[in-house]
CSV table of C-alpha atoms in Angstrom, one decimal:
chain,number,residue,atom,x,y,z
O,17,MET,CA,-125.3,18.4,-198.4
O,18,LYS,CA,-126.4,17.5,-201.9
O,19,LYS,CA,-127.4,20.3,-204.3
O,20,GLY,CA,-131.0,19.1,-204.6
O,21,SER,CA,-131.5,19.0,-200.8
O,22,THR,CA,-129.8,22.4,-200.4
O,23,ASN,CA,-132.2,23.9,-202.9
O,24,ALA,CA,-135.1,22.3,-201.1
O,25,VAL,CA,-134.1,23.8,-197.8
O,26,LYS,CA,-133.4,27.2,-199.4
O,27,THR,CA,-136.9,27.2,-201.0
O,28,LEU,CA,-138.5,26.2,-197.7
O,29,VAL,CA,-136.7,28.9,-195.8
O,30,ILE,CA,-137.3,31.6,-198.4
O,31,SER,CA,-141.1,30.9,-198.5
O,32,SER,CA,-141.1,31.1,-194.7
O,33,ALA,CA,-139.2,34.3,-194.6
O,34,CYS,CA,-141.4,36.1,-197.0
O,35,ALA,CA,-144.6,34.7,-195.6
O,36,GLY,CA,-143.8,35.5,-192.0
O,37,ALA,CA,-140.3,34.0,-191.3
O,38,ILE,CA,-142.0,31.3,-189.1
O,39,LEU,CA,-139.1,28.9,-189.5
O,40,LEU,CA,-136.5,31.5,-188.7
O,41,LEU,CA,-137.8,32.8,-185.4
O,42,PRO,CA,-135.0,32.8,-182.8
O,43,SER,CA,-135.0,30.0,-180.2
O,44,LYS,CA,-135.2,30.8,-176.5
O,45,GLY,CA,-131.5,30.0,-176.2
O,46,GLU,CA,-130.6,32.7,-178.6
O,47,ALA,CA,-132.1,35.6,-176.6
O,48,ALA,CA,-130.0,37.9,-174.3
O,49,LEU,CA,-130.9,39.7,-171.1
O,50,GLY,CA,-133.2,42.5,-172.2
O,51,ASP,CA,-134.7,40.7,-175.2
O,52,GLN,CA,-137.8,39.7,-173.2
O,53,VAL,CA,-139.7,40.4,-170.0
O,54,LEU,CA,-138.7,38.0,-167.2
O,55,ARG,CA,-141.2,37.1,-164.5
O,56,ASN,CA,-142.1,34.5,-161.8
O,57,GLY,CA,-142.3,31.0,-163.0
O,58,MET,CA,-139.9,31.3,-166.0
O,59,LYS,CA,-136.9,29.0,-166.5
O,60,HIS,CA,-134.5,30.4,-169.1
O,61,PRO,CA,-130.7,31.1,-169.5
O,62,ASP,CA,-131.6,34.8,-169.4
O,63,VAL,CA,-132.9,34.3,-165.8
O,64,LYS,CA,-129.5,33.0,-164.9
O,65,GLU,CA,-127.9,36.2,-166.3
O,66,LEU,CA,-130.3,38.2,-164.3
O,67,GLN,CA,-129.5,36.2,-161.1
O,68,ARG,CA,-125.7,36.7,-161.6
O,69,ALA,CA,-126.2,40.4,-161.9
O,70,LEU,CA,-128.3,40.4,-158.7
O,71,LEU,CA,-125.6,38.3,-157.1
O,72,GLN,CA,-122.9,40.7,-158.1
O,73,GLN,CA,-124.8,43.6,-156.4
O,74,GLY,CA,-125.6,41.7,-153.2
O,75,TYR,CA,-129.3,40.9,-153.7
O,76,LEU,CA,-128.9,37.1,-154.2
O,77,LYS,CA,-126.6,34.4,-152.9
O,78,SER,CA,-124.6,32.2,-155.3
O,79,SER,CA,-126.7,29.1,-154.5
O,80,TYR,CA,-129.7,30.9,-156.1
O,81,VAL,CA,-128.2,31.3,-159.6
O,82,THR,CA,-130.3,28.5,-161.0
O,83,GLY,CA,-132.0,29.9,-164.1
O,84,TYR,CA,-135.4,29.5,-162.5
O,85,TYR,CA,-137.4,32.7,-161.6
O,86,GLY,CA,-139.0,31.8,-158.3
O,87,SER,CA,-140.1,33.7,-155.3
O,88,ILE,CA,-136.6,34.3,-154.1
O,89,THR,CA,-135.6,35.9,-157.4
O,90,THR,CA,-138.9,37.9,-157.4
O,91,ASN,CA,-138.1,39.3,-154.0
O,92,ALA,CA,-134.6,40.2,-154.9
O,93,VAL,CA,-135.9,42.1,-158.0
O,94,LYS,CA,-138.4,43.9,-155.8
O,95,GLN,CA,-135.6,45.0,-153.4
O,96,PHE,CA,-133.6,46.2,-156.3
O,97,GLN,CA,-136.6,48.1,-157.8
O,98,LYS,CA,-137.3,49.7,-154.4
O,99,LYS,CA,-133.7,50.9,-154.0
O,100,HIS,CA,-133.6,52.4,-157.5
O,101,HIS,CA,-137.1,54.0,-157.3
O,102,LEU,CA,-138.7,51.7,-160.0
O,103,VAL,CA,-142.2,50.2,-160.0
O,104,ILE,CA,-142.0,47.5,-157.4
O,105,ASP,CA,-143.7,44.5,-159.2
O,106,GLY,CA,-140.9,41.9,-159.1
O,107,ILE,CA,-141.0,41.7,-162.9
O,108,THR,CA,-137.8,42.3,-164.9
O,109,GLY,CA,-138.9,44.5,-167.7
O,110,LYS,CA,-137.1,47.1,-169.9
O,111,MET,CA,-136.5,49.7,-167.2
O,112,THR,CA,-135.4,47.2,-164.6
O,113,VAL,CA,-132.9,45.6,-167.0
O,114,ARG,CA,-131.5,48.9,-168.0
O,115,ALA,CA,-131.0,49.9,-164.3
O,116,ILE,CA,-129.4,46.5,-163.5
O,117,THR,CA,-127.0,46.5,-166.4
O,118,GLN,CA,-126.0,50.1,-165.8
O,119,THR,CA,-125.4,49.5,-162.1
O,120,THR,CA,-123.5,46.2,-162.8
O,121,GLY,CA,-121.3,47.9,-165.3
O,122,ILE,CA,-120.0,50.5,-162.8
O,123,LYS,CA,-120.0,48.4,-159.6
O,124,THR,CA,-116.6,47.9,-158.0
O,125,PRO,CA,-116.0,44.3,-156.9
O,126,PRO,CA,-116.0,44.0,-153.1
O,127,SER,CA,-112.4,42.9,-152.8
O,128,THR,CA,-111.1,45.8,-154.9
O,129,PRO,CA,-110.4,49.0,-152.8
O,130,LYS,CA,-112.6,51.8,-154.2
O,131,THR,CA,-109.6,54.2,-153.9
O,132,ALA,CA,-107.3,52.0,-156.0
O,133,GLU,CA,-106.7,53.1,-159.6
O,134,ALA,CA,-107.3,50.1,-162.0
O,135,ALA,CA,-104.2,48.8,-163.6
O,136,TYR,CA,-106.1,47.1,-166.4
O,137,LYS,CA,-108.7,48.5,-168.7
O,138,THR,CA,-112.1,46.9,-168.1
O,139,LEU,CA,-113.2,44.8,-171.1
O,140,LYS,CA,-116.7,43.6,-171.7
O,141,GLN,CA,-119.1,42.6,-174.6
O,142,GLY,CA,-118.6,45.1,-177.4
O,143,SER,CA,-115.0,45.9,-176.5
O,144,GLN,CA,-112.4,45.4,-179.3
O,145,GLY,CA,-108.7,45.9,-180.0
O,146,ILE,CA,-105.4,44.6,-179.0
O,147,GLU,CA,-106.3,44.4,-175.3
O,148,VAL,CA,-109.1,42.0,-176.2
O,149,GLU,CA,-106.6,40.0,-178.4
O,150,ARG,CA,-104.2,39.6,-175.5
O,151,LEU,CA,-107.1,38.6,-173.2
O,152,GLN,CA,-108.3,36.0,-175.7
O,153,ARG,CA,-104.8,34.7,-176.2
O,154,LYS,CA,-104.3,34.1,-172.5
O,155,LEU,CA,-107.7,32.5,-172.1
O,156,LYS,CA,-106.9,30.2,-175.0
O,157,GLU,CA,-103.6,29.3,-173.5
O,158,LEU,CA,-105.4,28.2,-170.3
O,159,LYS,CA,-108.1,26.3,-172.4
O,160,TYR,CA,-111.0,28.6,-171.6
O,161,PHE,CA,-111.3,30.3,-174.9
O,162,LYS,CA,-112.6,27.7,-177.4
O,163,TYR,CA,-113.0,29.7,-180.6
O,164,PRO,CA,-110.4,28.7,-183.2
O,165,LYS,CA,-109.3,32.3,-184.0
O,166,ILE,CA,-108.1,35.3,-182.0
O,167,THR,CA,-110.6,38.0,-183.2
O,168,GLY,CA,-109.9,41.0,-181.0
O,169,TYR,CA,-113.7,41.4,-180.5
O,170,TYR,CA,-115.3,40.8,-177.1
O,171,GLY,CA,-118.5,38.8,-177.9
O,172,ARG,CA,-120.5,36.1,-176.2
O,173,VAL,CA,-117.7,33.5,-176.7
O,174,THR,CA,-115.2,35.6,-174.9
O,175,ALA,CA,-117.6,36.5,-172.2
O,176,ASP,CA,-118.4,32.8,-171.6
O,177,ALA,CA,-114.6,32.1,-171.4
O,178,VAL,CA,-114.2,34.8,-168.8
O,179,LYS,CA,-117.1,33.5,-166.8
O,180,ALA,CA,-115.6,30.0,-166.9
O,181,TYR,CA,-112.3,31.4,-165.6
O,182,GLN,CA,-114.1,33.5,-162.9
O,183,ARG,CA,-116.1,30.5,-161.8
O,184,GLU,CA,-113.0,28.3,-161.6
O,185,LYS,CA,-111.2,31.0,-159.5
O,186,LYS,CA,-114.2,31.6,-157.3
O,187,ILE,CA,-114.5,35.3,-158.0
O,188,THR,CA,-117.6,37.2,-159.0
O,189,VAL,CA,-118.9,35.6,-162.2
O,190,SER,CA,-119.9,38.6,-164.4
O,191,GLY,CA,-118.3,37.8,-167.8
O,192,ILE,CA,-116.6,41.2,-167.5
O,193,ALA,CA,-112.8,41.2,-167.5
O,194,ASP,CA,-112.4,43.8,-164.8
O,195,ASP,CA,-109.2,44.8,-163.0
O,196,ARG,CA,-109.4,42.0,-160.5
O,197,THR,CA,-110.0,39.3,-163.1
O,198,GLN,CA,-107.1,40.5,-165.3
O,199,LEU,CA,-104.7,40.9,-162.4
O,200,LEU,CA,-105.4,37.3,-161.5
O,201,LEU,CA,-105.2,36.1,-165.1
O,202,PHE,CA,-102.0,37.9,-165.9
O,203,LYS,CA,-100.4,37.4,-162.5
O,204,THR,CA,-97.2,36.0,-164.1
O,205,SER,CA,-96.5,39.4,-165.8
O,206,SER,CA,-93.8,41.5,-164.1
O,207,THR,CA,-95.5,44.8,-164.6
O,208,ALA,CA,-99.0,46.2,-164.9
O,209,PRO,CA,-99.9,48.8,-167.5
O,210,ALA,CA,-101.2,52.2,-166.8
O,211,LYS,CA,-104.9,52.6,-166.7
O,212,GLY,CA,-106.5,52.3,-170.1
O,213,GLN,CA,-103.4,50.9,-171.8
O,214,MET,CA,-102.6,47.4,-173.0
O,215,PRO,CA,-100.6,45.3,-170.4
O,216,VAL,CA,-97.1,44.7,-171.7
O,217,SER,CA,-94.9,41.7,-171.2
O,218,ALA,CA,-91.7,41.3,-169.1
O,219,LYS,CA,-89.5,42.5,-171.9
O,220,PRO,CA,-90.9,45.7,-173.3
O,221,LYS,CA,-89.6,47.6,-176.3
O,222,PRO,CA,-86.2,49.2,-175.2
O,223,ALA,CA,-85.7,52.9,-175.2
O,224,SER,CA,-83.4,52.6,-178.2
O,225,GLY,CA,-86.5,52.1,-180.4
O,226,ALA,CA,-85.7,48.5,-181.4
O,227,LEU,CA,-88.4,45.9,-181.6
O,228,ARG,CA,-87.5,42.6,-180.1
O,229,LEU,CA,-88.8,39.5,-178.4
O,230,ASN,CA,-92.0,40.3,-176.5
O,231,SER,CA,-92.5,43.7,-178.0
O,232,VAL,CA,-96.2,44.4,-178.8
O,233,GLY,CA,-98.4,46.9,-180.7
O,234,SER,CA,-99.0,48.5,-184.1
O,235,GLU,CA,-95.2,48.8,-184.8
O,236,VAL,CA,-94.9,45.0,-184.5
O,237,TYR,CA,-97.9,44.6,-186.8
O,238,GLU,CA,-96.2,46.8,-189.4
O,239,LEU,CA,-93.0,44.8,-189.0
O,240,GLN,CA,-94.8,41.5,-189.5
O,241,SER,CA,-96.7,42.9,-192.5
O,242,ASN,CA,-93.5,44.0,-194.2
O,243,LEU,CA,-91.7,40.8,-193.5
O,244,LYS,CA,-94.7,38.9,-194.9
O,245,ASP,CA,-94.6,41.1,-198.1
O,246,LEU,CA,-91.0,40.1,-198.7
O,247,GLY,CA,-91.5,36.4,-197.9
O,248,PHE,CA,-89.7,36.3,-194.5
O,249,TYR,CA,-92.8,35.7,-192.4
O,250,SER,CA,-95.8,33.5,-193.2
O,251,TYR,CA,-97.9,33.6,-190.0
O,252,SER,CA,-100.8,35.7,-188.7
O,253,LEU,CA,-100.2,39.4,-188.0
O,254,ASP,CA,-100.9,39.3,-184.3
O,255,ARG,CA,-98.9,42.4,-183.1
O,256,ILE,CA,-96.8,40.2,-180.8
O,257,PHE,CA,-93.0,39.9,-181.4
O,258,GLY,CA,-92.6,36.2,-180.7
O,259,LYS,CA,-90.2,33.5,-181.8
O,260,ARG,CA,-91.6,33.3,-185.3
O,261,THR,CA,-91.2,37.1,-185.8
O,262,GLU,CA,-87.7,36.9,-184.4
O,263,ALA,CA,-86.8,34.1,-186.9
O,264,GLY,CA,-88.3,36.2,-189.7
O,265,VAL,CA,-86.1,39.2,-188.7
O,266,LYS,CA,-83.0,37.1,-188.5
O,267,SER,CA,-83.7,35.6,-192.0
O,268,PHE,CA,-84.1,39.1,-193.4
O,269,GLN,CA,-80.9,40.4,-191.7
O,270,LYS,CA,-79.0,37.4,-193.1
O,271,ALA,CA,-80.3,37.9,-196.6
O,272,TYR,CA,-79.4,41.6,-196.7
O,273,LYS,CA,-76.0,41.2,-194.9
O,274,LEU,CA,-77.1,43.0,-191.7
O,275,PRO,CA,-76.0,42.0,-188.2
O,276,VAL,CA,-78.1,38.9,-187.4
O,277,THR,CA,-79.4,39.8,-184.0
O,278,GLY,CA,-83.1,39.1,-184.3
O,279,ALA,CA,-83.9,42.6,-183.0
O,280,ALA,CA,-85.5,45.0,-185.5
O,281,ASP,CA,-83.3,48.0,-184.8
O,282,SER,CA,-83.5,51.3,-186.8
O,283,LYS,CA,-81.1,50.1,-189.5
O,284,THR,CA,-83.1,46.9,-190.0
O,285,LEU,CA,-86.4,48.7,-190.1
O,286,ALA,CA,-85.2,51.3,-192.6
O,287,LYS,CA,-83.9,48.6,-194.9
O,288,LEU,CA,-87.1,46.6,-194.6
O,289,SER,CA,-89.2,49.6,-195.5
O,290,ALA,CA,-87.0,50.5,-198.4
O,291,GLU,CA,-87.2,46.9,-199.8
O,292,VAL,CA,-91.0,46.8,-199.4
O,293,LYS,CA,-91.4,50.1,-201.2
O,294,LYS,CA,-89.1,49.0,-204.0
O,295,LYS,CA,-91.1,45.8,-204.5
O,296,LYS,CA,-94.4,47.7,-204.6
O,297,ASP,CA,-93.1,50.3,-207.0
O,298,GLU,CA,-92.0,47.5,-209.3
O,299,GLN,CA,-95.2,45.6,-209.2
O,300,ALA,CA,-98.0,48.1,-208.7
O,301,PRO,CA,-99.9,49.3,-211.8
O,302,PRO,CA,-101.1,52.9,-212.0
O,303,PRO,CA,-103.8,53.2,-209.3
O,304,SER,CA,-106.5,54.4,-211.7
O,305,THR,CA,-106.2,51.6,-214.3
O,306,GLY,CA,-107.0,48.0,-214.5
O,307,LEU,CA,-109.5,45.5,-213.1
O,308,ARG,CA,-108.8,44.4,-209.6
O,309,LEU,CA,-110.3,42.8,-206.5
O,310,LYS,CA,-114.0,44.0,-206.0
O,311,SER,CA,-114.3,45.3,-209.6
O,312,VAL,CA,-117.7,44.4,-211.1
O,313,GLY,CA,-119.4,44.5,-214.5
O,314,PRO,CA,-119.2,43.3,-218.1
O,315,GLN,CA,-115.5,43.9,-218.4
O,316,VAL,CA,-114.9,41.4,-215.5
O,317,TYR,CA,-117.2,38.9,-217.2
O,318,GLN,CA,-115.1,39.2,-220.4
O,319,LEU,CA,-111.9,38.8,-218.5
O,320,GLN,CA,-113.2,35.7,-216.7
O,321,SER,CA,-114.4,34.2,-220.0
O,322,ASN,CA,-111.0,34.8,-221.8
O,323,LEU,CA,-109.1,33.3,-218.8
O,324,LYS,CA,-111.5,30.3,-218.9
O,325,ALA,CA,-110.8,29.8,-222.6
O,326,LEU,CA,-107.0,29.8,-221.9
O,327,GLY,CA,-107.5,27.4,-219.0
O,328,PHE,CA,-106.6,29.7,-216.1
O,329,TYR,CA,-110.2,30.2,-214.7
O,330,THR,CA,-112.4,27.2,-214.0
O,331,TYR,CA,-115.3,28.8,-212.1
O,332,LYS,CA,-118.6,30.4,-212.9
O,333,MET,CA,-118.4,33.7,-214.8
O,334,ASP,CA,-120.3,36.1,-212.5
O,335,ASN,CA,-119.2,39.7,-213.3
O,336,ILE,CA,-117.4,39.9,-209.9
O,337,PHE,CA,-113.6,40.2,-209.5
O,338,GLY,CA,-113.2,38.1,-206.4
O,339,LYS,CA,-110.4,36.0,-205.0
O,340,MET,CA,-110.8,33.3,-207.6
O,341,THR,CA,-110.5,35.7,-210.4
O,342,GLU,CA,-107.5,37.4,-208.8
O,343,SER,CA,-105.8,34.0,-208.4
O,344,SER,CA,-106.4,33.2,-212.1
O,345,VAL,CA,-104.9,36.5,-213.2
O,346,LYS,CA,-101.8,35.8,-211.1
O,347,SER,CA,-101.5,32.4,-212.6
O,348,PHE,CA,-101.7,33.9,-216.1
O,349,GLN,CA,-99.2,36.7,-215.3
O,350,LYS,CA,-96.7,34.1,-213.8
O,351,ALA,CA,-97.1,31.9,-216.9
O,352,TYR,CA,-96.3,34.8,-219.3
O,353,LYS,CA,-93.6,36.4,-217.2
O,354,LEU,CA,-95.6,39.5,-216.3
O,355,PRO,CA,-95.5,41.3,-212.9
O,356,VAL,CA,-97.6,39.0,-210.6
O,357,THR,CA,-99.9,41.6,-209.1
O,358,GLY,CA,-103.3,39.9,-209.5
O,359,VAL,CA,-104.5,43.2,-211.1
O,360,ALA,CA,-105.6,43.0,-214.8
O,361,ASP,CA,-103.9,46.1,-216.0
O,362,SER,CA,-103.7,47.2,-219.6
O,363,ARG,CA,-100.6,45.1,-220.3
O,364,THR,CA,-102.1,42.0,-218.8
O,365,LEU,CA,-105.4,42.5,-220.7
O,366,GLU,CA,-103.6,43.0,-224.0
O,367,LYS,CA,-101.6,39.8,-223.5
O,368,ILE,CA,-104.7,37.9,-222.6
O,369,THR,CA,-106.5,39.1,-225.7
O,370,ALA,CA,-103.5,38.3,-227.9
O,371,GLU,CA,-103.3,34.8,-226.6
O,372,VAL,CA,-107.0,34.2,-227.1
O,373,LYS,CA,-106.7,35.4,-230.7
O,374,LYS,CA,-103.5,33.3,-231.3
O,375,LYS,CA,-105.3,30.2,-230.2
O,376,GLY,CA,-108.1,30.9,-232.7
O,377,ILE,CA,-110.7,31.3,-230.0
O,378,GLU,CA,-113.7,33.6,-230.6
O,379,PRO,CA,-113.2,36.6,-228.4
O,380,ALA,CA,-115.5,36.6,-225.4
O,381,LYS,CA,-118.6,38.8,-225.6
O,382,PRO,CA,-119.3,40.7,-222.3
O,383,GLU,CA,-122.7,40.3,-220.7
O,384,THR,CA,-124.7,43.3,-221.7
O,385,ALA,CA,-126.7,43.4,-218.5
O,386,ALA,CA,-126.2,42.1,-215.0
O,387,LYS,CA,-128.9,39.9,-213.5
O,388,PRO,CA,-131.6,41.9,-211.8
O,389,PHE,CA,-131.6,42.2,-208.1
O,390,SER,CA,-133.6,39.4,-206.4
O,391,VAL,CA,-135.0,39.9,-202.9
O,392,ILE,CA,-136.0,36.3,-202.8
O,393,ASN,CA,-132.4,35.2,-203.5
O,394,LEU,CA,-131.0,37.7,-201.1
O,395,VAL,CA,-133.1,36.4,-198.2
O,396,GLY,CA,-132.6,32.8,-199.2
O,397,ASP,CA,-128.8,33.2,-199.3
O,398,ALA,CA,-128.9,34.9,-195.9
O,399,ALA,CA,-131.0,32.0,-194.5
O,400,GLU,CA,-128.4,29.5,-195.6
O,401,LEU,CA,-125.7,31.4,-193.5
O,402,VAL,CA,-127.6,31.2,-190.2
O,403,GLY,CA,-125.2,29.7,-187.7
O,404,THR,CA,-122.0,31.1,-189.3
O,405,PRO,CA,-119.7,32.4,-186.5
O,406,TYR,CA,-119.0,36.0,-185.8
O,407,THR,CA,-115.5,37.2,-186.7
O,408,TRP,CA,-114.5,40.9,-186.2
O,409,GLY,CA,-113.4,42.2,-189.6
O,410,GLY,CA,-114.7,39.0,-191.4
O,411,ASP,CA,-116.5,39.2,-194.7
O,412,THR,CA,-116.1,35.6,-196.1
O,413,LEU,CA,-117.8,32.3,-195.5
O,414,GLU,CA,-114.5,30.7,-194.6
O,415,GLU,CA,-113.5,33.2,-191.8
O,416,GLY,CA,-117.0,34.2,-190.6
O,417,PHE,CA,-118.7,37.6,-190.7
O,418,ASP,CA,-118.9,40.8,-188.7
O,419,CYS,CA,-122.1,42.9,-189.0
O,420,SER,CA,-121.3,44.9,-192.1
O,421,GLY,CA,-119.2,42.1,-193.7
O,422,PHE,CA,-122.3,39.9,-193.7
O,423,LEU,CA,-124.2,42.6,-195.6
O,424,VAL,CA,-121.4,43.3,-198.1
O,425,TYR,CA,-121.1,39.5,-198.8
O,426,LEU,CA,-124.8,39.0,-199.5
O,427,PHE,CA,-125.4,42.1,-201.6
O,428,LYS,CA,-122.3,41.4,-203.6
O,429,LYS,CA,-123.9,38.1,-204.7
O,430,GLN,CA,-126.7,40.3,-206.1
O,431,ASN,CA,-124.1,42.5,-208.0
O,432,VAL,CA,-124.6,45.3,-205.5
O,433,GLN,CA,-121.4,46.7,-204.0
O,434,LEU,CA,-121.9,48.1,-200.5
O,435,PRO,CA,-119.5,50.3,-198.5
O,436,ARG,CA,-117.6,48.3,-195.8
O,437,THR,CA,-118.9,50.0,-192.6
O,438,VAL,CA,-122.4,50.3,-191.1
O,439,ALA,CA,-122.1,54.1,-191.0
O,440,SER,CA,-121.2,54.3,-194.7
O,441,ILE,CA,-123.9,51.9,-195.7
O,442,TRP,CA,-126.4,54.1,-193.7
O,443,SER,CA,-125.1,57.2,-195.6
O,444,ALA,CA,-125.4,55.4,-199.0
O,445,GLY,CA,-129.0,54.1,-198.6
O,446,LYS,CA,-132.3,55.5,-199.6
O,447,PRO,CA,-134.5,56.2,-196.5
O,448,VAL,CA,-137.8,54.3,-196.3
O,449,SER,CA,-140.6,55.0,-193.8
O,450,LYS,CA,-141.3,51.4,-193.2
O,451,PRO,CA,-139.0,48.5,-193.9
O,452,LYS,CA,-140.0,45.8,-196.4
O,453,VAL,CA,-138.3,42.5,-197.2
O,454,GLY,CA,-134.7,43.1,-198.5
O,455,ASP,CA,-134.3,46.5,-196.8
O,456,ILE,CA,-131.5,47.1,-194.3
O,457,VAL,CA,-132.6,48.0,-190.7
O,458,PHE,CA,-130.1,50.0,-188.6
O,459,PHE,CA,-129.6,50.3,-184.8
O,460,GLU,CA,-127.5,52.4,-182.4
O,461,THR,CA,-125.8,49.9,-180.1
O,462,TYR,CA,-122.4,50.4,-178.6
O,463,LYS,CA,-121.7,53.9,-179.9
O,464,LYS,CA,-123.6,56.9,-181.1
O,465,GLY,CA,-125.0,56.7,-184.6
O,466,PRO,CA,-125.6,53.6,-186.7
O,467,SER,CA,-123.4,50.8,-185.4
O,468,HIS,CA,-125.3,47.6,-186.2
O,469,ALA,CA,-127.5,46.5,-189.1
O,470,GLY,CA,-129.3,43.5,-190.6
O,471,ILE,CA,-131.6,42.5,-193.5
O,472,TYR,CA,-135.4,42.7,-192.9
O,473,ILE,CA,-137.0,39.4,-193.8
O,474,GLY,CA,-140.7,40.1,-193.0
O,475,ASN,CA,-143.0,39.4,-190.0
O,476,SER,CA,-141.0,41.8,-187.8
O,477,ASN,CA,-137.8,39.7,-188.1
O,478,PHE,CA,-134.4,40.5,-189.5
O,479,VAL,CA,-131.2,38.4,-190.1
O,480,HIS,CA,-127.9,39.8,-189.0
O,481,SER,CA,-124.4,38.8,-187.7
O,482,GLY,CA,-124.0,39.6,-184.0
O,483,SER,CA,-121.8,38.3,-181.2
O,484,ARG,CA,-123.6,34.9,-181.5
O,485,GLY,CA,-122.9,34.7,-185.2
O,486,VAL,CA,-125.5,34.9,-188.0
O,487,THR,CA,-128.9,34.6,-186.5
O,488,VAL,CA,-132.5,35.9,-186.8
O,489,SER,CA,-134.0,38.3,-184.2
O,490,ASP,CA,-137.4,39.7,-183.5
O,491,PHE,CA,-137.6,43.3,-184.4
O,492,ARG,CA,-140.3,43.9,-181.7
O,493,LEU,CA,-138.1,42.9,-178.7
O,494,SER,CA,-137.4,45.9,-176.5
O,495,TYR,CA,-133.7,45.7,-176.9
O,496,TRP,CA,-134.1,46.4,-180.7
O,497,THR,CA,-137.0,48.8,-180.5
O,498,ASP,CA,-135.1,51.0,-178.0
O,499,ARG,CA,-132.1,51.2,-180.4
O,500,TYR,CA,-133.8,51.3,-183.8
O,501,LEU,CA,-132.7,54.2,-186.1
O,502,GLY,CA,-134.5,53.5,-189.3
O,503,ALA,CA,-134.5,51.4,-192.5
O,504,LYS,CA,-132.9,52.1,-195.9
O,505,GLN,CA,-133.1,50.6,-199.4
O,506,LEU,CA,-129.7,49.8,-201.0
O,507,TYR,CA,-130.8,48.3,-204.4
């Protein structure tokens, strides 16, 4: 998009956000079960979610999962309400949704014996960790999981992939990876894990303590990380000891004259740790000195300006030590045979200043004051990110955002450095009785305390990064009002 047209869109969105956020209201397709009251005569994807839940509990037949709320769905809801001692009106409101979702979450599939202990941990929306990573990887292998990255977070994309698999295998379509679903999905595995643990592959880590092909877990993650630090592994840290990890171990063993087995035994791991420590000790500056990633202020501006004068920095000088500044510092350090750390320590800064002076360039003058915080720009920048995918742990435009990463990214553009987690952002903010545009609104979702947050943009709307990516939601919907904790000012 051309710059002029981008600015025009941004201006239009900003004015809408501050005057009522009319253009940013969520579409019907963006809502989730519980976001609105469902009743007779409605046709909506949420109705289909409701019907699937009723199907799972035996109140509907599969042929009635249509997305249309007719008399059959109304009667099924009435039967459910009667059994659960709710107002029998056939309307799916807040109390009915809550009862349905709670009941669905604990209901055992008909074909699974109630006395059997589950071999796999039940995974559903909001779950995260290595069990989810393994599920996503298997679904991707079978072409059900379409998202380009394995995130380890169970959001709407993962739920849809599970539903597609369940539909194909003609089992209950719930979007929840329960024991029955995972047993079928991982049926080629030779063993099942104990309840609540991650399923392991056919070749588990041997009792000797060595890591080898098909080992999984945090120890493999550390192994991959160390190999990567030393240049023997250049792939993602996925916690799975595959062929690439084995090749990295063999290359390391060969380079350090160890038996080339491909298995990371105790001797290999000890040598690897020692070499990583040695490298870090050689390169790392004192922890309390120097400008580094996430540093902000006039000293960063001066650094950027000097690097620009020397031809190592070609971007806008913005007072923020980001990836581009780090890359420029590394280039300078490499050119002048300094330890390539990306940190502008005292030695690096002195060399930069000397080279600027040697070339007869006027020393850069630091900006005396950062630009003032702009609510208009904050909201406008947020509006331009609508549609960016959700990525657990993400805090860049390239990889996508999680909830707090989205906030950190936007406030950083306004020269405000936020803590990285929702809970710590909540602790750092100044409480306000009523949110105004630019304040952060907090919610209690999957765990006790603040666990989700977004930026209030006016007219009862807020922009946030959830399982569907960056989107705008109506603050007044029952799902959010039931979970609202409060608002805080962070600027």
